[in-house]
Coordinates of C-alpha atoms in Angstrom, one line a residue:
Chain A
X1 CA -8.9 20.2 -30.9
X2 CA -6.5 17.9 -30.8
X3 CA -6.8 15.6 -27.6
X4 CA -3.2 13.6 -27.4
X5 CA 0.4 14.2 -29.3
X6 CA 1.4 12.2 -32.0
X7 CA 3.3 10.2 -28.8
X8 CA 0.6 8.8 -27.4
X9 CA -1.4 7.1 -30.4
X10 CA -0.1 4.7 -33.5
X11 CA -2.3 4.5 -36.0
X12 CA -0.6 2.0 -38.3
X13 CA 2.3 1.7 -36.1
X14 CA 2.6 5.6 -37.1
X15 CA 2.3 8.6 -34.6
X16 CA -0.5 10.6 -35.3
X17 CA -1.6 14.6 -35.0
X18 CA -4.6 15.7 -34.3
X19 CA -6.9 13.4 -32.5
X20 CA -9.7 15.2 -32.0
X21 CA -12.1 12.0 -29.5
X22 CA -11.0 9.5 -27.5
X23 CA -13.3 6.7 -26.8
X24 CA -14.8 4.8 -23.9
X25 CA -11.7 2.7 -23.5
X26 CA -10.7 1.2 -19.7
X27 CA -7.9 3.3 -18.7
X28 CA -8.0 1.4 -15.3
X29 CA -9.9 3.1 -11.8
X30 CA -6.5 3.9 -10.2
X31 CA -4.7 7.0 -12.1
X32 CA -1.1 8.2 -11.4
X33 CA -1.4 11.5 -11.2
X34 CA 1.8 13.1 -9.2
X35 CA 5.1 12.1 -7.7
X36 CA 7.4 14.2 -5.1
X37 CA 11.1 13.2 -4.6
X38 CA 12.9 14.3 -1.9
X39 CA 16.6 15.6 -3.0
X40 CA 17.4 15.0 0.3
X41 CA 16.8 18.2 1.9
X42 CA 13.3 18.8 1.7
X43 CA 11.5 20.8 4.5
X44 CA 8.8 19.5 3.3
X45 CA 6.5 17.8 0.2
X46 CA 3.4 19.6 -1.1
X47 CA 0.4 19.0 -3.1
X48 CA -1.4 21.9 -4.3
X49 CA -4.4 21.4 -6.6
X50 CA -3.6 23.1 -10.0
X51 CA -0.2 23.0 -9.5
X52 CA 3.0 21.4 -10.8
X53 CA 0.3 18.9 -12.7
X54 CA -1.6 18.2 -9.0
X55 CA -4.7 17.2 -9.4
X56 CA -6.5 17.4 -5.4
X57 CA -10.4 18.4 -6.0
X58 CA -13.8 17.2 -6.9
X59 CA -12.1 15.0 -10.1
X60 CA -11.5 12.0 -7.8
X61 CA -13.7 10.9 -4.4
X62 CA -10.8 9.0 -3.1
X63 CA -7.5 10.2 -3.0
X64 CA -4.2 8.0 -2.3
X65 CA -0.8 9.1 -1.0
X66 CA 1.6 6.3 -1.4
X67 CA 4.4 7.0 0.8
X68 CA 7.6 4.9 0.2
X69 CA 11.0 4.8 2.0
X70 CA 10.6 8.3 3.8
X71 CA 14.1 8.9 6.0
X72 CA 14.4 11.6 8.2
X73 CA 17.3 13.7 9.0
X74 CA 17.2 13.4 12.6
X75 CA 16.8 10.1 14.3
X76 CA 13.4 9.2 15.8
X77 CA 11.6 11.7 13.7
X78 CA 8.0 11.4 13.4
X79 CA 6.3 11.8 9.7
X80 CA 3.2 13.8 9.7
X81 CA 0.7 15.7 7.4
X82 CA -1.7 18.3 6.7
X83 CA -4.0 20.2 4.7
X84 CA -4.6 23.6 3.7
X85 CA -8.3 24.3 2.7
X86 CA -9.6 26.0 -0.5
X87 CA -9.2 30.1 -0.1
X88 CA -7.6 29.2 3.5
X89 CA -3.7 30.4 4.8
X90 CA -1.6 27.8 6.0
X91 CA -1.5 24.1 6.8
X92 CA -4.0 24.3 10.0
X93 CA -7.3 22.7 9.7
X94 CA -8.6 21.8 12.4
X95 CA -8.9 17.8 12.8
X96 CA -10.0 15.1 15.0
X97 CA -8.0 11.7 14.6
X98 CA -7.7 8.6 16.2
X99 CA -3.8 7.0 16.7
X100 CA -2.7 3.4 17.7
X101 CA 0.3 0.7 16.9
X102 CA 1.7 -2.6 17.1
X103 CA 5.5 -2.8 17.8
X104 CA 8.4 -5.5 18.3
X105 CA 12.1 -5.0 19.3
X106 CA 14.8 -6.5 17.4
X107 CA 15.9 -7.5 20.3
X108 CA 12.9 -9.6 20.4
X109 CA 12.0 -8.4 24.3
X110 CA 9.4 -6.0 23.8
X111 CA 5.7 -5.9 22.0
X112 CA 3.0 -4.0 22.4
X113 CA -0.5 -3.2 20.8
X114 CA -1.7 0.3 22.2
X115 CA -3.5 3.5 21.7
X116 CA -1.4 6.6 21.9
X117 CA -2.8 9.3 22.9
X118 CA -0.1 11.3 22.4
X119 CA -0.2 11.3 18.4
X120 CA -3.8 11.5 18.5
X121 CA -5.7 15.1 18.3
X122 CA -9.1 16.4 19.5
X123 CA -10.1 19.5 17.8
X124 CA -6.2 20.3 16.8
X125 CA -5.1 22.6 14.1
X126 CA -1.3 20.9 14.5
X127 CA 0.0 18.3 11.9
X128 CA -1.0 14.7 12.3
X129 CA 1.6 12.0 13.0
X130 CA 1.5 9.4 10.2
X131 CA 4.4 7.4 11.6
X132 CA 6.8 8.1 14.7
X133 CA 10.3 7.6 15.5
X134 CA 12.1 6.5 12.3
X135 CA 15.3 5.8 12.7
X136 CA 17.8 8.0 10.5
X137 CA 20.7 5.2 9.9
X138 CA 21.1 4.5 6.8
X139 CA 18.6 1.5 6.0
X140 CA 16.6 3.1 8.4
X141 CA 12.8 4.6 6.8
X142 CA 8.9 4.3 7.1
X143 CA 6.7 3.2 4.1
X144 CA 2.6 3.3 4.0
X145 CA -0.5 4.9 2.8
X146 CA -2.6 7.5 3.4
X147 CA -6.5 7.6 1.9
X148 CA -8.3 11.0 1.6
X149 CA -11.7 10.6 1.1
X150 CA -13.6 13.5 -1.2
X151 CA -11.3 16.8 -0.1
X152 CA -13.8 18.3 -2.9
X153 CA -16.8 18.0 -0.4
X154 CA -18.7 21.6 0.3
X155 CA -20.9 19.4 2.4
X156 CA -19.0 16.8 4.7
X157 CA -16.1 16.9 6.8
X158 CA -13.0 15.2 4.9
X159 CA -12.2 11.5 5.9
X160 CA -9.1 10.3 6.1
X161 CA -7.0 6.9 7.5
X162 CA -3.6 5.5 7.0
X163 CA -1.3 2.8 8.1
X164 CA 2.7 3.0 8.1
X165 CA 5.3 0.7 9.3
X166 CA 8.6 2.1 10.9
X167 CA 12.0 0.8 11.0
X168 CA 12.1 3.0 14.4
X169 CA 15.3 4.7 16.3
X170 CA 15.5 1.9 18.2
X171 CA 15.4 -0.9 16.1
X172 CA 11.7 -1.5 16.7
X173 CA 9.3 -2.5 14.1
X174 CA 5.9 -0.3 14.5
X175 CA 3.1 -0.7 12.5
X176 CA 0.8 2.3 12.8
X177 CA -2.8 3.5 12.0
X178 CA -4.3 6.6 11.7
X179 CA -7.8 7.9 11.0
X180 CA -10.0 11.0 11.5
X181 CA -11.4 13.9 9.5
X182 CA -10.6 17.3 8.8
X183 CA -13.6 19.2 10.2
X184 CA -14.4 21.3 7.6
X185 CA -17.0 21.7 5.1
X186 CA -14.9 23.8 2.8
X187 CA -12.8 21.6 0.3
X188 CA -9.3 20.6 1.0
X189 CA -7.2 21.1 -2.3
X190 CA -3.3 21.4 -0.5
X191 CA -1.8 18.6 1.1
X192 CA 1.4 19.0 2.8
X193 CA 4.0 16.1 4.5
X194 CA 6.8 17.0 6.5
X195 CA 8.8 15.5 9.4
X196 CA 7.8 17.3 13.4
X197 CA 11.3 18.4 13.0
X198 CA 14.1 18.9 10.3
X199 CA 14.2 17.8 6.9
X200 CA 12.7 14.6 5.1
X201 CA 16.2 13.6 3.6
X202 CA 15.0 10.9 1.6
X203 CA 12.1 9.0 -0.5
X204 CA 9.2 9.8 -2.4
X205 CA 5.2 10.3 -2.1
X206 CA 3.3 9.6 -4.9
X207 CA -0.6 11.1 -5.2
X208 CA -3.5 8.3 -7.0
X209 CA -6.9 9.4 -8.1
X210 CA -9.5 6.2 -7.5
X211 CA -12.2 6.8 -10.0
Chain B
X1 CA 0.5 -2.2 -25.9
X2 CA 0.5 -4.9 -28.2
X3 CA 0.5 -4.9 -32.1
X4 CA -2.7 -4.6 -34.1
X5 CA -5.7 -2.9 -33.5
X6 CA -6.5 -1.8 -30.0
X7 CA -9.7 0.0 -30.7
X8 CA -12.7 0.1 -32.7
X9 CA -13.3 2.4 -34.9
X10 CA -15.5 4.9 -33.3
X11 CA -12.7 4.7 -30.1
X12 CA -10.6 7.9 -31.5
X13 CA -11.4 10.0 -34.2
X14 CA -8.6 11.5 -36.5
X15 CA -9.3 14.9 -37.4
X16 CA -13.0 14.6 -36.7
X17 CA -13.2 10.8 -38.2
X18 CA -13.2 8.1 -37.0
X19 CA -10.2 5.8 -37.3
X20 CA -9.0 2.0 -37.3
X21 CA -6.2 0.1 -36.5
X22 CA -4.7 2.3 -33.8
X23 CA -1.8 0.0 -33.2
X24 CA 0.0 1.7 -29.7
X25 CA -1.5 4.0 -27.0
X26 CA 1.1 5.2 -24.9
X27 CA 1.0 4.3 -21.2
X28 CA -0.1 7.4 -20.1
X29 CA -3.5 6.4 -20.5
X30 CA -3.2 3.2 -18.5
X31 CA -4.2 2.1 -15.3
X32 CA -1.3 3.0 -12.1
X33 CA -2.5 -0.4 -10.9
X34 CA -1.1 -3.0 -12.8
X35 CA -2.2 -6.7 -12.7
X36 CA 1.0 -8.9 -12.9
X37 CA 0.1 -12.4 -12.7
X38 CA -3.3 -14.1 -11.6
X39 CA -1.9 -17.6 -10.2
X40 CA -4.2 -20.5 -9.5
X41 CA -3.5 -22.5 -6.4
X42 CA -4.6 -26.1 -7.2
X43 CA -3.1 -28.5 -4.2
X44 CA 0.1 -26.9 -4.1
X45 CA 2.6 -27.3 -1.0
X46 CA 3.4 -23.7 -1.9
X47 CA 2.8 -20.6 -4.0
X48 CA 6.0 -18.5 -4.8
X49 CA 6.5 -15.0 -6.5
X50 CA 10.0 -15.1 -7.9
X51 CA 11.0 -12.5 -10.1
X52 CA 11.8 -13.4 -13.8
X53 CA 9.9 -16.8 -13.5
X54 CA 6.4 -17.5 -14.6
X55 CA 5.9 -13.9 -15.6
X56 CA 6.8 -12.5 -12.3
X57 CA 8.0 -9.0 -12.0
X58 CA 9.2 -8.0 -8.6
X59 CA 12.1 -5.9 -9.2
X60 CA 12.4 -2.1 -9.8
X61 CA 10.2 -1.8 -12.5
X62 CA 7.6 -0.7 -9.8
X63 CA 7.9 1.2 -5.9
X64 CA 5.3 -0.6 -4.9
X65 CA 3.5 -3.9 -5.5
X66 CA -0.1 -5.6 -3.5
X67 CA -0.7 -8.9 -3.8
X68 CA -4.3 -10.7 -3.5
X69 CA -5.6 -13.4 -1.8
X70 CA -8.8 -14.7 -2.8
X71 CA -10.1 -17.9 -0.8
X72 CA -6.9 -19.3 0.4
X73 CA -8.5 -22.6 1.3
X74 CA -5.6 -25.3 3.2
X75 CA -6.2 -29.2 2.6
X76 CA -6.2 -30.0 6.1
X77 CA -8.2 -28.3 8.6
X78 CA -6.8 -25.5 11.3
X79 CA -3.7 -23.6 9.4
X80 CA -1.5 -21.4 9.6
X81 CA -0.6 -19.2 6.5
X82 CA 2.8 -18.2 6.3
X83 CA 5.0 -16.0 4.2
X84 CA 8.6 -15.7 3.9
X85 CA 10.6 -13.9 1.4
X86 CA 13.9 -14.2 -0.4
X87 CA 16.7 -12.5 -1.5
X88 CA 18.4 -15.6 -3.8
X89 CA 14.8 -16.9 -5.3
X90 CA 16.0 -20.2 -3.4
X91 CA 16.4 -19.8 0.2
X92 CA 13.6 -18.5 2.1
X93 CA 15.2 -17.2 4.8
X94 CA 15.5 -13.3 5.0
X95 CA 15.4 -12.1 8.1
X96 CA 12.7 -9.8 9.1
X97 CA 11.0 -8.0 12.3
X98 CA 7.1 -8.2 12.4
X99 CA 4.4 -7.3 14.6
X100 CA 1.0 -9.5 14.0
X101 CA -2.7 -8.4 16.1
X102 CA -6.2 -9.4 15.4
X103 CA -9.7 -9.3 16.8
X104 CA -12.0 -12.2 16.9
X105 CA -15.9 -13.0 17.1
X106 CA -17.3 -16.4 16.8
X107 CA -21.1 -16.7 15.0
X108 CA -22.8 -17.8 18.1
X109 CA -22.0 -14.7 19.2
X110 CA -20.6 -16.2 23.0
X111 CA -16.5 -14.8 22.3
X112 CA -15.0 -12.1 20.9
X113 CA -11.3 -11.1 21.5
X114 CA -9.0 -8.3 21.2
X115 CA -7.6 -6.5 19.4
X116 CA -5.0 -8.4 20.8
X117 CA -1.6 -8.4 20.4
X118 CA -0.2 -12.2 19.7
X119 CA 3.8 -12.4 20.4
X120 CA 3.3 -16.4 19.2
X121 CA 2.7 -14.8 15.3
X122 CA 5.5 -12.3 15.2
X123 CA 9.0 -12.6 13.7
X124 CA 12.1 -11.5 14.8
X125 CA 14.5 -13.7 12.7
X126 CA 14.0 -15.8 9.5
X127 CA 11.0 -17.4 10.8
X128 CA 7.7 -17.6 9.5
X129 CA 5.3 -14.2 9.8
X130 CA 1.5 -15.7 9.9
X131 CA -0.7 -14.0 7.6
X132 CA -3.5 -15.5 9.9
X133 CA -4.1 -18.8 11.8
X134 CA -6.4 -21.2 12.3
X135 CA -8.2 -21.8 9.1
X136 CA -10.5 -24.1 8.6
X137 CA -11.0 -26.6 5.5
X138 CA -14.8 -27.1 5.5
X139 CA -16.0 -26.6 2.1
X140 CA -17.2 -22.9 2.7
X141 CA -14.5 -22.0 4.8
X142 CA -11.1 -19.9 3.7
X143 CA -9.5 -16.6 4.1
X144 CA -8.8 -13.6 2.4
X145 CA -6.8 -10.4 2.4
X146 CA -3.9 -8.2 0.9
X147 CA -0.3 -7.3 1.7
X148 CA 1.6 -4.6 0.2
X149 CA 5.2 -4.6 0.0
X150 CA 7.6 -1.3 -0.6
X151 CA 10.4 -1.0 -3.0
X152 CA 11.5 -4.6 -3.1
X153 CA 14.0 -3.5 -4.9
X154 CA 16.4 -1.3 -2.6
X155 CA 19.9 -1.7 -2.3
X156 CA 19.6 1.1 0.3
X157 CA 16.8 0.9 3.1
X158 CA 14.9 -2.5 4.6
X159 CA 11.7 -3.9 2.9
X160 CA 8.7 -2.6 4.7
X161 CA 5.4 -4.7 4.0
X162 CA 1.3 -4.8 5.2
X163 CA -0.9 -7.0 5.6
X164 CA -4.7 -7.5 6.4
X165 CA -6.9 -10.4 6.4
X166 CA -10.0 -12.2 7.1
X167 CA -10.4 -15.8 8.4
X168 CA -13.6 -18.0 8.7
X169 CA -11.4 -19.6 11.5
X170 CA -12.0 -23.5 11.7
X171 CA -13.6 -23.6 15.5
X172 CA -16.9 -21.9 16.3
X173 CA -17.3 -20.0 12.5
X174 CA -15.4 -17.4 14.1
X175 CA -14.2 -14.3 12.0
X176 CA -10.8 -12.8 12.6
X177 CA -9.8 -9.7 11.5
X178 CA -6.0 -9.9 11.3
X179 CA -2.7 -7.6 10.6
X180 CA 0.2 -8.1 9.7
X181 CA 3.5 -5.5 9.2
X182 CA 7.3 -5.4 9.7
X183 CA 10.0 -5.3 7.5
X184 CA 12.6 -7.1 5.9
X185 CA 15.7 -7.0 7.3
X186 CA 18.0 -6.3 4.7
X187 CA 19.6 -4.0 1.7
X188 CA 19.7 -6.5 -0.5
X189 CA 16.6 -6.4 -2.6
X190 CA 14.0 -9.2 -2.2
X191 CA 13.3 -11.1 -5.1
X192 CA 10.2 -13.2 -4.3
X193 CA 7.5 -14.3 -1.5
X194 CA 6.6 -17.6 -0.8
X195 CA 2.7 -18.0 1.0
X196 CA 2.8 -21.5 2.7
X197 CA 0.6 -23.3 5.2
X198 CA 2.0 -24.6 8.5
X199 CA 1.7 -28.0 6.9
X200 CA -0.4 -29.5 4.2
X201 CA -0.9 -28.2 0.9
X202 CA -2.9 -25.2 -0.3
X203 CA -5.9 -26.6 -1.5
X204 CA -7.0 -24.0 -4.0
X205 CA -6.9 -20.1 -4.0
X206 CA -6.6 -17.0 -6.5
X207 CA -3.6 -15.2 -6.0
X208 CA -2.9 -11.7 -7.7
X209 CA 0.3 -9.8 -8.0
X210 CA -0.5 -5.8 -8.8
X211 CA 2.1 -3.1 -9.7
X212 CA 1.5 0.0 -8.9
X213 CA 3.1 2.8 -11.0
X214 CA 4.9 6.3 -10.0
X215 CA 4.9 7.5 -13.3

């Protein structure tokens, strides 16, 4: 069987056919394994294991969505996610999160460090809020990460915690954080990120496997 | 991937053989996190990322890139650790919008604090954002942490960047657990960071710039 086109190995600066083993080289613990783009009109960005060259199952134990310059279409949107488990309809488990951020004002007249219980959810089935408020001018976007911890668990609820920072509506700085678990013991193989409202109009999630 | 022989011979086998002198494997069987630069600080009054010098890349050849700081230790005791960036590789004056917290808990176990928010470590301006403060220079004593910055490169959106780090604090062998965030204020893209003490030099620490891939 042949492993890996005549692209991806040189054997005396030739390509070669039909490699039929690949060793025990380090290929690194972090491994690219899916970018989504928005056009610009996207009601959303999905992940769906054994899809479109997803991976999102028992492979990895961590999982990392790599979020970077996400604008929204309508100003002081708020960026949120979440998961669809295996055999399940629908982006509604049922999670249990924690919520709270650190802001500043350009206008250098308002800070705060707070829990918002608004953003947080007990029990909900809704989507979580990753990062609130982004502005939709043009230089206007929120960047961060979100880590999944084993969605391929039949056993454990799914962990998972993030952090964003916003260039907010109102020319505030927020940096957010975000934990809780999906409180299900089936496995979580869809992920989905969209804005509360209207379309993600810009930027691009990427999806890591941590070996 | 360099020229010459990358494996050994029992690595890849060629029709069920193995081979030698595979001479390229393609880069989709590398690591997403690449490792830029490892710099040494060695009583330096400053440590500076500038793209295209000293084997710097912090352009668009990635969306994202973390840097690690392992040990900063400061030559005088009871620092601040600063970064600033730049959009010139000269002047280190972008102007940026931050937001800086941290909790606290000394050894002796008689304080803790916060999290609290501290509006003496923010930026609004082209100030100085603290990494963290108060470090001390005893022999032991030093911090550590990460900050990840987003698509340097954009000539569209601001700069948004993270960070996170731990202190052994120079009063009390206090621990604080700080964090950093905000972005920089501009679409012109930001060609380099500059990690400085308040004053005094940095007495030693490993610095490492990552890549992380998209593709």
């Amino acid at each position: 069987m042949a492993l890996l086109n005549r692209q991806h190995i040189k054997l005396n600066n030739r390509g070669v056919r039909n490699a039929t083993a690949f060793g025990s080289l380090n290929l690194g613990s972090m491994v690219f394994i899916k970018k989504l783009t928005s056009d610009g009109s996207d009601d959303d960005l999905s992940f769906v294991d054994g899809t479109s060259d997803v991976v999102l199952d028992d492979t990895y134990k961590e999982y990392i969505f790599l979020c970077n310059d996400i604008h929204p279409e309508t100003d002081d949107g708020d960026f949120s996610f979440q998961g669809n488990a295996v055999g399940g309809s629908g982006y509604n488990e049922t999670i249990t999160s924690t919520y709270f951020r650190a802001y500043h004002n350009e206008d250098d007249d308002s800070t705060a460090l707070q829990y918002l219980a608004s953003k947080d959810q007990a029990q909900g089935t809704g989507f979580q809020i990753l990062a609130q408020g982004m502005g939709n001018g043009n230089d206007e976007c929120t960047s961060g990460y979100l880590h999944l911890f084993n969605p391929g668990s039949t056993t454990f609820i799914k962990h998972f915690t993030s952090r964003f920072n916003t260039y907010e509506g109102s020319n505030f700085s927020i940096d957010q954080f975000c934990s809780g678990y999906f409180n299900t013991t089936s496995a979580i193989d869809e992920i989905q990120f969209k804005m509360a409202s209207d379309e993600i109009q810009g930027g691009t999630v990427s999806l890591y496997g941590i070996k | 991937m360099g020229r010459g022989p990358v494996g050994a011979p029992a690595l890849i086998k060629y029709n069920d053989q193995s081979i030698s002198a595979v001479t390229e494997i393609a880069a989709a069987a590398k690591d997403a996190m690449v490792l830029i630069t490892t710099v040494t600080a060695s009583d330096d009054s400053s440590t500076d990322f500038v793209h295209g010098t000293n084997d710097v890349v912090l352009d668009s050849t990635y969306p994202v890139y973390l840097f690690k700081f392992i040990n900063i230790h400061p030559g005088t005791n009871d620092k601040e650790m600063h970064i600033y960036f730049t959009t010139d590789g000269t002047n280190w004056n972008a102007s940026k919008t931050t937001t800086w917290f941290n909790a606290v808990h000394d050894a002796a176990e008689t304080y803790t604090g916060g999290p609290a928010y501290n509006t003496n470590r923010d930026v609004q301006g082209t100030g100085a954002q603290t990494l963290t403060q108060s470090v001390g220079n005893e022999n032991d004593e030093s911090c550590s942490g990460e900050m990840w910055l987003f698509n340097p490169s954009s000539t569209t959106f601001v700069k948004h960047f993270l960070t996170h780090v731990s202190t052994k604090w120079e009063a009390g062998d206090a621990e604080s657990d700080d964090f950093g965030a905000g972005y920089v204020n501009t679409t012109s893209a930001v060609t380099g960071v500059r990690f400085i003490f308040n004053s005094g030099n940095i007495d030693s620490c490993t610095f490492k710039l990552y890549g992380i891939k998209d593709s």
